Coordinates of C-alpha atoms and ligand atoms in Angstrom, one line a residue:
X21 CA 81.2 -22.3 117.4
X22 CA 77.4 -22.2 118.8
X23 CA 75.6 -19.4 116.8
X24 CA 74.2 -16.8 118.9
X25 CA 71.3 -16.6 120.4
X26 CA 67.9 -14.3 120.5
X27 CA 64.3 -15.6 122.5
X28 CA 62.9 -14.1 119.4
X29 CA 63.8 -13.5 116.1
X30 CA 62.2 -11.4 113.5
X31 CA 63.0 -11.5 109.9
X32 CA 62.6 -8.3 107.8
X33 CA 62.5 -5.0 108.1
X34 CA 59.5 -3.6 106.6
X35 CA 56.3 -2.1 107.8
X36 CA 55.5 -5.3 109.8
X37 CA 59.2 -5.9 111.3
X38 CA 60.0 -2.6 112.5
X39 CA 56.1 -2.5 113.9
X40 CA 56.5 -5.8 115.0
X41 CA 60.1 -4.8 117.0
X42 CA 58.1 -1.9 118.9
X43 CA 55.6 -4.2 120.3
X44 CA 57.9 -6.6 121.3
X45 CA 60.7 -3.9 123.0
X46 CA 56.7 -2.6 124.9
X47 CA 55.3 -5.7 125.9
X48 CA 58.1 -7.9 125.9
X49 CA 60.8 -5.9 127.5
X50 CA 62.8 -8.8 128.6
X51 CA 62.8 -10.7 125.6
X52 CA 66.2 -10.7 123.5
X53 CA 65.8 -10.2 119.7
X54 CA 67.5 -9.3 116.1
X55 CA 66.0 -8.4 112.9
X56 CA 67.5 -10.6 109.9
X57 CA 67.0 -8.7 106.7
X58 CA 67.9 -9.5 103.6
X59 CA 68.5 -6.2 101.9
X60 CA 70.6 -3.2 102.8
X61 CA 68.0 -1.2 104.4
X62 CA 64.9 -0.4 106.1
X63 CA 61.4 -0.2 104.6
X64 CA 60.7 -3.2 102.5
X65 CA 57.8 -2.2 100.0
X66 CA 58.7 1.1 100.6
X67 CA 61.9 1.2 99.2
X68 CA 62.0 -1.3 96.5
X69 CA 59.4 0.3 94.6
X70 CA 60.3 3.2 92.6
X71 CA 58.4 3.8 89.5
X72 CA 57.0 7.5 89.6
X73 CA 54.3 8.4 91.5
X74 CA 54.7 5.3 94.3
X75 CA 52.0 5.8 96.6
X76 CA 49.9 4.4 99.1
X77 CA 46.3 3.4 98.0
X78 CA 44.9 3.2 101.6
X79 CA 44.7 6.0 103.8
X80 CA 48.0 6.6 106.5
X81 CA 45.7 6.9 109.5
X82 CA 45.3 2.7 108.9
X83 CA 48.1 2.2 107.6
X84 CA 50.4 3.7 110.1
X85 CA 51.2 2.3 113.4
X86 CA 48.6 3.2 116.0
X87 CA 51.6 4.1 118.3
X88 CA 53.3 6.2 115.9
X89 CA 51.0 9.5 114.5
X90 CA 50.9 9.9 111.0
X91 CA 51.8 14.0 111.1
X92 CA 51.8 14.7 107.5
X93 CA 48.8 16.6 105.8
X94 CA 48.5 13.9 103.3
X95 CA 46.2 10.4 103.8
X96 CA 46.8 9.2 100.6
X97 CA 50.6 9.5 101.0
X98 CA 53.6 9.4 99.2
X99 CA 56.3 6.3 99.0
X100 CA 59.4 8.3 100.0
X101 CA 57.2 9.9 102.7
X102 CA 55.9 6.1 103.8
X103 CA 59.7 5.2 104.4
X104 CA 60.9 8.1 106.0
X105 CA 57.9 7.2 108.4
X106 CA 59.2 3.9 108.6
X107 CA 62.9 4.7 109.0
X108 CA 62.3 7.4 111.5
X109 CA 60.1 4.9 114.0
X110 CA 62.7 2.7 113.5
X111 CA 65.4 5.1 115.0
X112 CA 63.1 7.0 117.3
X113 CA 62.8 3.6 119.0
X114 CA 66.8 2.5 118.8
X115 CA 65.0 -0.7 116.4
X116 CA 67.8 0.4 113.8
X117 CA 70.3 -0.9 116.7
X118 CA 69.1 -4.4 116.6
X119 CA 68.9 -5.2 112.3
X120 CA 71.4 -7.5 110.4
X121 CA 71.3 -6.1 107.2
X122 CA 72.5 -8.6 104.1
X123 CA 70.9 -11.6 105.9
X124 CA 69.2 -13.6 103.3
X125 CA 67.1 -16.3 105.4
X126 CA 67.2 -19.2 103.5
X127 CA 66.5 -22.3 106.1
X128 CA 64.6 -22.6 109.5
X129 CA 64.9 -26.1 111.2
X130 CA 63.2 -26.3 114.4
X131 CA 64.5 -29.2 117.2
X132 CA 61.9 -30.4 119.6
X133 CA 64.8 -30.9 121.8
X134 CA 66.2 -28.2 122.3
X135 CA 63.9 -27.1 121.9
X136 CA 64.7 -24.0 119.7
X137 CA 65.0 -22.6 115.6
X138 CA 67.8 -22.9 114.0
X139 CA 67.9 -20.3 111.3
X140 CA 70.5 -20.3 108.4
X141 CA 71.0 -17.3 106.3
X142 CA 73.9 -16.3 103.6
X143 CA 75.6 -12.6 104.1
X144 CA 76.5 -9.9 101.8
X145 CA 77.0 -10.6 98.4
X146 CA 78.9 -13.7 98.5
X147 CA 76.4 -15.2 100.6
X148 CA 78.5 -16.4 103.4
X149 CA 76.8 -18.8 106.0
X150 CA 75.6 -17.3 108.8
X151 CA 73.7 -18.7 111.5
X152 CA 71.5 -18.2 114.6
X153 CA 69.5 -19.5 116.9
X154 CA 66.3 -18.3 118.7
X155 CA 63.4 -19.9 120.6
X156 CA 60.7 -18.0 118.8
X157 CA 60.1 -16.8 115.0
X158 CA 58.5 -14.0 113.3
X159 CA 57.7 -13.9 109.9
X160 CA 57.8 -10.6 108.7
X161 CA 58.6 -10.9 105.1
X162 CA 55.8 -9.8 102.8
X163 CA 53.6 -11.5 100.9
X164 CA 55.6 -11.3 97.3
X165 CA 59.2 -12.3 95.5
X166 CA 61.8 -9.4 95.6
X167 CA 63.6 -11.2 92.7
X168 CA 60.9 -10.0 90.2
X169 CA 57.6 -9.4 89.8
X170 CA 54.9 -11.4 87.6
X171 CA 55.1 -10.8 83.6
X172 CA 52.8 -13.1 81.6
X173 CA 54.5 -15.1 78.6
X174 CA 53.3 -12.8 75.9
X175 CA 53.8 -13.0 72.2
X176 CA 56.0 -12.0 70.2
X177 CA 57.6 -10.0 73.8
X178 CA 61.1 -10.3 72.0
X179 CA 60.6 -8.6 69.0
X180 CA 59.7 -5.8 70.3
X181 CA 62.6 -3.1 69.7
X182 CA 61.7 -0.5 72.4
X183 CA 62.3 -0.8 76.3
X184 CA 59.7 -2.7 78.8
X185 CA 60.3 -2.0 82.0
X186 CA 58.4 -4.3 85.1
X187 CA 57.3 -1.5 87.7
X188 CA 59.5 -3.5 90.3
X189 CA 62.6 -2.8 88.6
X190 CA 62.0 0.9 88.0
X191 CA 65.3 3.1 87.9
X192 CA 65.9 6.4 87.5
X193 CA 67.7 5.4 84.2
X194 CA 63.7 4.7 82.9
X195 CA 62.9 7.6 80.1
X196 CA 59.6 8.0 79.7
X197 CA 59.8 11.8 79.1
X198 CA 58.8 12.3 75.3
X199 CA 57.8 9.1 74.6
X200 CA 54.6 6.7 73.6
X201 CA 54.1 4.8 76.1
X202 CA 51.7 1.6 77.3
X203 CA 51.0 0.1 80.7
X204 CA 49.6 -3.0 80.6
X205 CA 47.5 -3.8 83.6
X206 CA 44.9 -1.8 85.5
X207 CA 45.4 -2.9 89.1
X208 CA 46.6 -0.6 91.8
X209 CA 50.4 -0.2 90.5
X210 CA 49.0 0.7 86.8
X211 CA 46.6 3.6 88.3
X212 CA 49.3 4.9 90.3
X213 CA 51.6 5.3 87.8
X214 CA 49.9 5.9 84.5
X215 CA 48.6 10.0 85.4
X216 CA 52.3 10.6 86.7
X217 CA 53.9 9.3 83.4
X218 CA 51.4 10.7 81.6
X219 CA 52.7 14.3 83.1
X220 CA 55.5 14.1 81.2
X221 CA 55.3 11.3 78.3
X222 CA 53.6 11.9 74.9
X223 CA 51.1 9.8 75.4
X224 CA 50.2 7.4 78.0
X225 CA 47.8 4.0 77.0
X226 CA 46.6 2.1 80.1
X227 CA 46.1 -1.6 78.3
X228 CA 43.9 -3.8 80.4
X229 CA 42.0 -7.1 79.3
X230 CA 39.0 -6.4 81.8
X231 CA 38.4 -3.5 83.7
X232 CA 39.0 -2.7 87.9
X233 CA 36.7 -1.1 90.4
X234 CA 38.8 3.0 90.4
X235 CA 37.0 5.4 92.5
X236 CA 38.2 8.8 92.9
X237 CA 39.0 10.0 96.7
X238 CA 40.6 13.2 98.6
X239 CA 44.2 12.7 98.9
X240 CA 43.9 14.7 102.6
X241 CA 41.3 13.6 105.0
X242 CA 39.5 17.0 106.3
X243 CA 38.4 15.6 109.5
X244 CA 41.9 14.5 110.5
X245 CA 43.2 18.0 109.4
X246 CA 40.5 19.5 111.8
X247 CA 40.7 17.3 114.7
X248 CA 45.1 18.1 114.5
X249 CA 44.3 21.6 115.0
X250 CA 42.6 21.1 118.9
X251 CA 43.7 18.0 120.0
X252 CA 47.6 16.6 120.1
X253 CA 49.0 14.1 117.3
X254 CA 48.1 10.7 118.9
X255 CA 44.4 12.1 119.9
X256 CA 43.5 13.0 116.5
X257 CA 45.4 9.6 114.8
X258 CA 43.5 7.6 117.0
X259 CA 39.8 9.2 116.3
X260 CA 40.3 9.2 112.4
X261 CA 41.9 5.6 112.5
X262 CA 38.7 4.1 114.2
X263 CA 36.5 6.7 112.0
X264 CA 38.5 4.6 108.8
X265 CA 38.5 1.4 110.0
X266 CA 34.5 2.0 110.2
X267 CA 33.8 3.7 107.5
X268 CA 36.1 1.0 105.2
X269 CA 34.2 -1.4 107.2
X270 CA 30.9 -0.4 106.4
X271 CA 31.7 0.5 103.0
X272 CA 33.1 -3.6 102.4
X273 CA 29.8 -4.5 104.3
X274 CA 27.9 -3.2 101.1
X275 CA 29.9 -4.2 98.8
X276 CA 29.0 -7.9 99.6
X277 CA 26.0 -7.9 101.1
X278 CA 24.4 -4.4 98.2
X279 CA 26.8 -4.7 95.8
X280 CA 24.7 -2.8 93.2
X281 CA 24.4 -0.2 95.5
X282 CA 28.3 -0.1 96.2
X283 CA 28.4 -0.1 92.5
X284 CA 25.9 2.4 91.6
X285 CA 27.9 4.4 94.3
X286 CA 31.8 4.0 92.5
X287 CA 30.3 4.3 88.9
X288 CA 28.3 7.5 89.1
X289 CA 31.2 9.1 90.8
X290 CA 33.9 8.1 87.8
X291 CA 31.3 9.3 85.8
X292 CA 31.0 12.2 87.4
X293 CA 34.5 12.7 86.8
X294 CA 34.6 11.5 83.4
X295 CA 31.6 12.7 81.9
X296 CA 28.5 11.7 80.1
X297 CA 30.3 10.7 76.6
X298 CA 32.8 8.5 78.5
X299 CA 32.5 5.1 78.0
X300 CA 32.5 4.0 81.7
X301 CA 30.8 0.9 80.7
X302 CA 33.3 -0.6 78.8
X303 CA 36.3 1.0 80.3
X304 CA 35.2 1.0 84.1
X305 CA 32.9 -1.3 84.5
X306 CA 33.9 -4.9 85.8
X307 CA 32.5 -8.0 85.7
X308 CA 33.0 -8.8 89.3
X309 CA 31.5 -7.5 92.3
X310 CA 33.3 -4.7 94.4
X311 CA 35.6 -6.1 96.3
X312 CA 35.7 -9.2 94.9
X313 CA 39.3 -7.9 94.1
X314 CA 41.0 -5.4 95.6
X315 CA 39.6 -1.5 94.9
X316 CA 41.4 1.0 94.0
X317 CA 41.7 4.6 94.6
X318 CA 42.4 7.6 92.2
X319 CA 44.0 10.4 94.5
X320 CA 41.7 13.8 93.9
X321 CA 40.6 11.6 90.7
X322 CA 44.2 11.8 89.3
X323 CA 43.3 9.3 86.7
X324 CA 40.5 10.7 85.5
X325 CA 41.6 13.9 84.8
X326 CA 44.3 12.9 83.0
X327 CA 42.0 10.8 81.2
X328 CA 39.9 13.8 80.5
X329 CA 42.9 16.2 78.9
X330 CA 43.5 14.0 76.6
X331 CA 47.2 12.7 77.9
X332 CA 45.9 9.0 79.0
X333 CA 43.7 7.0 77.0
X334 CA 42.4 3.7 78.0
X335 CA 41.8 0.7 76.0
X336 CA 40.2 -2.4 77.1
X337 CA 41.2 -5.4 74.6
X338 CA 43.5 -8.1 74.9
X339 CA 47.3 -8.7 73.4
X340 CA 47.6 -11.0 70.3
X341 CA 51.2 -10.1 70.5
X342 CA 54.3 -7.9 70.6
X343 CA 55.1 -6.5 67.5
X344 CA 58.5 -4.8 66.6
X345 CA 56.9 -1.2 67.4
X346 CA 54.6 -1.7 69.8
X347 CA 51.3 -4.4 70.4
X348 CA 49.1 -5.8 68.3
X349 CA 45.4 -6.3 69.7
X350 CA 42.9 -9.0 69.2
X351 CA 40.5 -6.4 68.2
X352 CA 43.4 -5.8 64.8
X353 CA 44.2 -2.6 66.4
X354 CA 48.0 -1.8 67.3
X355 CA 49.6 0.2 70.2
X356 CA 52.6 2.1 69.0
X357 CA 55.3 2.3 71.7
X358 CA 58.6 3.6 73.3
X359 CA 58.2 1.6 76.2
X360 CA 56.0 -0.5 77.7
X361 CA 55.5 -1.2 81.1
X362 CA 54.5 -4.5 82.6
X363 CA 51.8 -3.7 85.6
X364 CA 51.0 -7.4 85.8
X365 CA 51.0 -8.0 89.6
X366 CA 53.5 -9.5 91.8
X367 CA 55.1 -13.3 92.6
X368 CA 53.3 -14.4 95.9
X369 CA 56.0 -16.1 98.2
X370 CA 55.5 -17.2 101.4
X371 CA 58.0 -17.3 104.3
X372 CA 60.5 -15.1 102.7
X373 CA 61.3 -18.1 100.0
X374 CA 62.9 -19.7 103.2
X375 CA 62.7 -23.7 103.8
X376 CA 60.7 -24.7 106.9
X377 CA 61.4 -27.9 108.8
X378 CA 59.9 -29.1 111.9
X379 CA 62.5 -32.2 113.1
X380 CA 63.7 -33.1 109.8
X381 CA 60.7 -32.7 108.2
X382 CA 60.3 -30.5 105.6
X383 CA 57.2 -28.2 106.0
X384 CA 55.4 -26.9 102.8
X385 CA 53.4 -24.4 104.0
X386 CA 50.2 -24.6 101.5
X387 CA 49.4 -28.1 103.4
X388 CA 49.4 -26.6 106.5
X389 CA 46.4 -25.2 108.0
X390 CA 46.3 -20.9 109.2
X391 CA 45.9 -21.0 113.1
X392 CA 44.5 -16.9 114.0
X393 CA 45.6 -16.3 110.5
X394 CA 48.9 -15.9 111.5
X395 CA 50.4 -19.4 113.0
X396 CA 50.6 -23.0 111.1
X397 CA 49.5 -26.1 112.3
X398 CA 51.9 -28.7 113.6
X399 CA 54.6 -26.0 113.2
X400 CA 55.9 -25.1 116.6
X401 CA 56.9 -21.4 118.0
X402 CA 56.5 -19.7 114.5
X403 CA 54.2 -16.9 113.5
X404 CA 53.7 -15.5 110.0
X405 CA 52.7 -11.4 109.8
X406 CA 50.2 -11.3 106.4
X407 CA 48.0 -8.0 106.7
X408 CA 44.3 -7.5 105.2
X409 CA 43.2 -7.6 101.8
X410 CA 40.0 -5.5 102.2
X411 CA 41.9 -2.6 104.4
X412 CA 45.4 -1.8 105.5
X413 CA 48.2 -4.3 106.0
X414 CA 48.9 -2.5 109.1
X415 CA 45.6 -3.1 111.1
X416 CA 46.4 -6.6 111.1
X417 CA 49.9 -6.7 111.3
X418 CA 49.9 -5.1 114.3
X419 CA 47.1 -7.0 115.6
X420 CA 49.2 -10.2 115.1
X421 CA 52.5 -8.6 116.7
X422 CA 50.5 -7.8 120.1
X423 CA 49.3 -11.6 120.5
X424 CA 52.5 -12.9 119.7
X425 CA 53.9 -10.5 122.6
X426 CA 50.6 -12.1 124.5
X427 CA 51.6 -15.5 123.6
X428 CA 55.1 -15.4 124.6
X429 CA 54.3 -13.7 127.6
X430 CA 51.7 -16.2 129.0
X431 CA 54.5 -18.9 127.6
X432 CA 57.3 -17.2 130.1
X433 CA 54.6 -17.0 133.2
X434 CA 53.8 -20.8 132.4
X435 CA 57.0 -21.8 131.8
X436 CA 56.1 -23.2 128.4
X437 CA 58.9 -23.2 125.5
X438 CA 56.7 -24.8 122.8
X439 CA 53.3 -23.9 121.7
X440 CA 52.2 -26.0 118.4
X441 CA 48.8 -25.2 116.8
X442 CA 47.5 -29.5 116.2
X443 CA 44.2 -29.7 114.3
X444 CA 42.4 -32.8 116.1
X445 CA 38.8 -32.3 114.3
X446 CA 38.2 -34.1 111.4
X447 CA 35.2 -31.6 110.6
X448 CA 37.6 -28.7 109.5
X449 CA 36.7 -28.1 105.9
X450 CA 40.1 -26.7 104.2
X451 CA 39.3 -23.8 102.4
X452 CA 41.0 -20.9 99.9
X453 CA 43.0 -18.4 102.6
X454 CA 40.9 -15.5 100.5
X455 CA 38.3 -15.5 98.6
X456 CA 39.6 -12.5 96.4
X457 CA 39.6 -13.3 92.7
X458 CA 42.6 -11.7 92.2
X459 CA 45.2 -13.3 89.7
X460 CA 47.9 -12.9 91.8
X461 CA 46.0 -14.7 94.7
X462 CA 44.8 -17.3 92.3
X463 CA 47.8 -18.1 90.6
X464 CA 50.0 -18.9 93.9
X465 CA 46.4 -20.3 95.9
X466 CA 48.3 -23.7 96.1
X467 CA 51.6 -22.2 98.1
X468 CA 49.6 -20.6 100.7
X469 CA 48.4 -21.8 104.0
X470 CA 44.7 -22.6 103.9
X471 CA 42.1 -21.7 106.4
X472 CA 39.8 -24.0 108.0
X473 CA 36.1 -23.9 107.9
X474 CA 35.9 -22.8 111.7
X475 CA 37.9 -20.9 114.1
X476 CA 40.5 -20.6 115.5
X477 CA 41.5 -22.1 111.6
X478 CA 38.9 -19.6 109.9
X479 CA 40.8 -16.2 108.6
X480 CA 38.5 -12.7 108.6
X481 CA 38.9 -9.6 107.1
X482 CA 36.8 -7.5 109.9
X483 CA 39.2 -5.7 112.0
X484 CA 37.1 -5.3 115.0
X485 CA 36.2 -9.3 115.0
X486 CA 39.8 -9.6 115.2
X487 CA 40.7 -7.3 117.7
X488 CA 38.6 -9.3 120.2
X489 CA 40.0 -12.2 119.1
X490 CA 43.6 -11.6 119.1
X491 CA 43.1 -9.3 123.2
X492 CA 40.6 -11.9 124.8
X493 CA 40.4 -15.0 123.3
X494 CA 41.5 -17.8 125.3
X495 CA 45.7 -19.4 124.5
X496 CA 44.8 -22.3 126.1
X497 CA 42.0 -23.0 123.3
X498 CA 42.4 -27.0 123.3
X499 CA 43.8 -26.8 119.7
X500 CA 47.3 -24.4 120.8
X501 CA 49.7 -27.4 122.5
X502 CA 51.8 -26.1 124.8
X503 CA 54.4 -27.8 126.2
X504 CA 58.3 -28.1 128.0
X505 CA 58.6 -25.9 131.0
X506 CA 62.3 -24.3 131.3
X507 CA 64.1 -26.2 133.3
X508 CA 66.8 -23.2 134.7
X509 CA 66.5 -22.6 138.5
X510 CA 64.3 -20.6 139.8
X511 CA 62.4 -21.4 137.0
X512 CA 58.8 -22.6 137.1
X513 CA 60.0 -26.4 135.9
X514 CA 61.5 -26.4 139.5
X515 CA 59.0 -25.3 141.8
X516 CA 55.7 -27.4 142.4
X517 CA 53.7 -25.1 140.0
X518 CA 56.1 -25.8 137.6
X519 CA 56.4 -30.1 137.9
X520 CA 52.3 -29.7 137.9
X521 CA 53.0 -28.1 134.1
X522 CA 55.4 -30.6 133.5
X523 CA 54.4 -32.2 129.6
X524 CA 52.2 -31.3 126.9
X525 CA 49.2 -29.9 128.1
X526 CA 46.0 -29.4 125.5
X527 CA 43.3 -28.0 128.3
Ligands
LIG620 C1 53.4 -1.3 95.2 C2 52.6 -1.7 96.5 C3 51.8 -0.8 97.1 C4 51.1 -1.2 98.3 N1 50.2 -0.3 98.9 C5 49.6 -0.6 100.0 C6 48.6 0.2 100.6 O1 48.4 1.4 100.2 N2 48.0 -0.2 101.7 C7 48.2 -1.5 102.2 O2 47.6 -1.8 103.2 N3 49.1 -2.3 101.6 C8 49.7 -1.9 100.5 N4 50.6 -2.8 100.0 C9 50.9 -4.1 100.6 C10 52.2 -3.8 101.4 O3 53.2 -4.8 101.0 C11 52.0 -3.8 102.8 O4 51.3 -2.6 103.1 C12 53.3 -3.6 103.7 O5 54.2 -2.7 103.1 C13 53.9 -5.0 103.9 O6 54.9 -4.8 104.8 P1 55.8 -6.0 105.3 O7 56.8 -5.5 106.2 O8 54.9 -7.1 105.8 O9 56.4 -6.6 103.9 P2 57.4 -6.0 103.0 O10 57.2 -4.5 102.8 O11 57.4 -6.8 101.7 O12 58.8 -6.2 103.7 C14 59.3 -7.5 103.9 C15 60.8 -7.4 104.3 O13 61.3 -8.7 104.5 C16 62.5 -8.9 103.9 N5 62.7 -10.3 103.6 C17 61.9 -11.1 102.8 N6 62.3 -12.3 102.8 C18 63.4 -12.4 103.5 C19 64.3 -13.4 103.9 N7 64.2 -14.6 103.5 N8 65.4 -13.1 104.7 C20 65.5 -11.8 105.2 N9 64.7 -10.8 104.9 C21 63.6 -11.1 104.1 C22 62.4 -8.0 102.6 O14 63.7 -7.7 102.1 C23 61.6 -6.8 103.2 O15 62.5 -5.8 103.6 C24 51.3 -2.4 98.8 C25 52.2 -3.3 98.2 C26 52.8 -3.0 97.0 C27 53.7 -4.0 96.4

């Protein structure tokens, strides 16, 4: 039996495939197309993480979709909030309608003949084959491994007697009421949960080897709360994204080009918080730059005050190794512990673990080259959704969805049914996709697409350079190859506009 057919397909539904459906459905109207998602619900992110206290460490104003207001009083928001937001677009919009949950994509094989993707998945939980085709793919699958998250091989690690937990296997069934217990890391996850636990644990220890960037911040924006109370929802979303995107803008301007200012700035207000006997140095201080990796926020200073009463301490040393009770540190000092919880970053995956071939060939992605930060050279009809580092996934994401929707429409008024990024300058230095220090970055560096010294192969971080770039810059940029008019009647293959198109054209 031929497997069924979509012009495009989109796989996951998280944050970036539900915003990524709405654009289409706007700007594409025509276009057929069908979410493939692997798990049994919407939300992504969202919904696999549950450890107490899952939040949002960037504000919902940028991190909601510009066409959907973020109505809740909170910036800094919530996870079940974030996915009811999510899950309620999805309906609002009859997106819900067009998912395939249980769809596990695990091969894409694109035919210049037909030319179309062939994309295999397994179903449900005994993976049976299931199979479609489409002319167009979406990449909407994160940036990490659902299977499990990133836990260094430390010492020792099976004699401990109590319970470690990895954040992104958090239950309910976790007891952390009553007990000693350490998180090791400091990165975003760590901050987030360590003041929650720490409302109802004995003790909490946030373990890290070197210190992060933590600077304390308002969990509700006042100006947004104002600006709600004359103008309608979308009005006010609108003026306090822009007023964020600016501000975060301005505020990652410094931190590269002043960065002891930005520093002076994050350090006297932890201090503030912490007081002058704290040792911020030690404790807060890193040895990188702001924004060098990624910052993160304390919610009304959350951290900090639970620093201050005594429930949280913080110890910067490093593991010599697990120990039957608890952790033994390089410095001969040990950790006693319930539980210990592994805050130690994520598995970066690209494609949704899924193998890419282009005519037989097998395509591994970290020798391709990033075209707009979103397509991959000599990969045809395929776009890839990866967000910001230095500001909300969701500016970019949704960036990326509306020149797909561009792309595809300028391919139907053309007639085209390929469009293949092909590097032709031998100049193009390939360089690191980010230049964050980050160990989850570094340790997967090799599996990611790279960028290229100079656009349209170089990938930014600065929202509004990309907004031009994704509305106005030219398709037809000699480096995007499109080719194949349709051949159907009516069809521009059949009338003399069409036959002119006829073939690859690279003008
Ligand atoms: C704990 C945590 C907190 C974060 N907080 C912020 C924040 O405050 N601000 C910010 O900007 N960013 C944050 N991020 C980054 C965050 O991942 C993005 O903001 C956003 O949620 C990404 O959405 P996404 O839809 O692209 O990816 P995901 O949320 O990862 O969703 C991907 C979806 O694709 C599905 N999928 C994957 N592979 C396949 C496959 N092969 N077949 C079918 N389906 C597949 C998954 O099941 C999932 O549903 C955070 C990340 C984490 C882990």
């Amino acid at each position: 039996m031929k497997p069924e057919h979509v012009d495009v397909l989109i796989v996951g539904a998280g944050l970036s495939g539900i915003g990524a459906a709405y654009r289409l459905q706007e700007k594409c109207p025509s276009r057929t197309y069908a979410i493939l998602e692997s798990r049994a619900c919407i939300g992504g992110t969202w919904d696999l993480f549950r450890y107490p206290g899952m939040r949002s460490d960037s504000d919902m104003f940028t991190l909601g979709y510009p066409f959907q207001p973020w109505t809740e009083r909170k910036s800094i928001a919530d996870g079940p909030s974030i996915l009811k937001y999510i899950r309620e677009t999805a309906r609002e919009h009859g997106i819900d309608r067009k998912i395939r949950f249980n769809h596990r994509v695990r091969r894409a094989s694109w035919s210049s003949r037909e030319p179309r993707w062939l994309v295999e998945a397994e179903r449900g939980p005994d993976a049976e084959p299931a199979s479609l085709t489409c002319n167009f793919l979406l990449m909407c699958s994160g940036y990490y491994s659902y299977a499990e998250g990133y836990t260094p091989d430390f010492p020792g690690i099976t004699r401990f007697r109590g319970r470690i937990v990895h954040p992104q296997n958090w239950t309910d069934a976790v007891d952390y009421a009553n007990k000693q217990v350490v998180v090791i890391g400091s990165g975003a996850t760590a901050v987030t949960l360590v003041p929650e636990l720490a409302k109802s644990a004995t003790h909490v220890t946030m373990l890290q080897r070197s210190p992060t960037y933590v600077a304390p911040w308002p969990d509700e924006d006042a100006i947004a709360n104002a600006l709600r109370r004359y103008l309608p929802a979308k009005a006010a979303c609108a003026i306090t994204r822009w007023k964020n995107v600016l501000a975060g803008m301005y505020f990652y301007w410094l931190c590269k080009n002043r960065p002891e200012r930005a520093k002076a700035m994050i350090l006297d207000a932890v201090r503030a918080e912490l007081g002058p006997d704290y040792d911020v140095a030690k404790h807060f201080t890193p040895r990188y730059n702001p924004w060098d990796q990624r910052l993160c926020l304390a919610p009304n200073g959350d951290l900090f005050k639970s620093i201050k009463q005594g429930a949280t301490t913080v110890v910067t040393d490093e593991i010599e190794s697990f120990t039957e009770t608890g952790i033994k540190l390089r410095s001969g000092r040990e950790l006693e512990a319930d539980l210990v919880v592994t805050a130690t970053g994520l598995n970066l995956q690209v494609m949704g673990g899924a193998e890419i071939e282009v005519d037989g060939e097998s395509v591994t992605p970290g020798r391709t080259l990033s075209y707009r930060a979103t397509m991959s050279s000599d990969v045809p009809n395929l776009a890839a959704v990866f967000g910001y580092t230095n500001a909300s996934w969701t500016l970019k994401a949704d960036l990326i969805s509306c020149y797909v929707c561009r792309l595809l429409n300028y391919m139907q008024a053309h007639g085209y049914r390929q469009c293949t990024p092909r590097n032709r300058d031998p100049d193009i230095v390939r360089l690191p996709p980010v230049d964050f220090t980050s160990g989850y970055f570094q340790r997967a560096m090799d599996k990611l697409p790279r960028q290229g010294s100079r656009k349209p192969w170089r990938i930014y971080q600065n929202y509004v350079r990309d907004l031009m770039m994704y509305r106005f810059a030219p398709l037809h940029d000699g480096v995007l190859e499109f080719s194949g008019p349709s051949a159907g009647p009516g069809s521009p293959a059949t009338s003399p506009a069409g036959r002119a198109l006829e073939g690859v054209r690279t003008s």
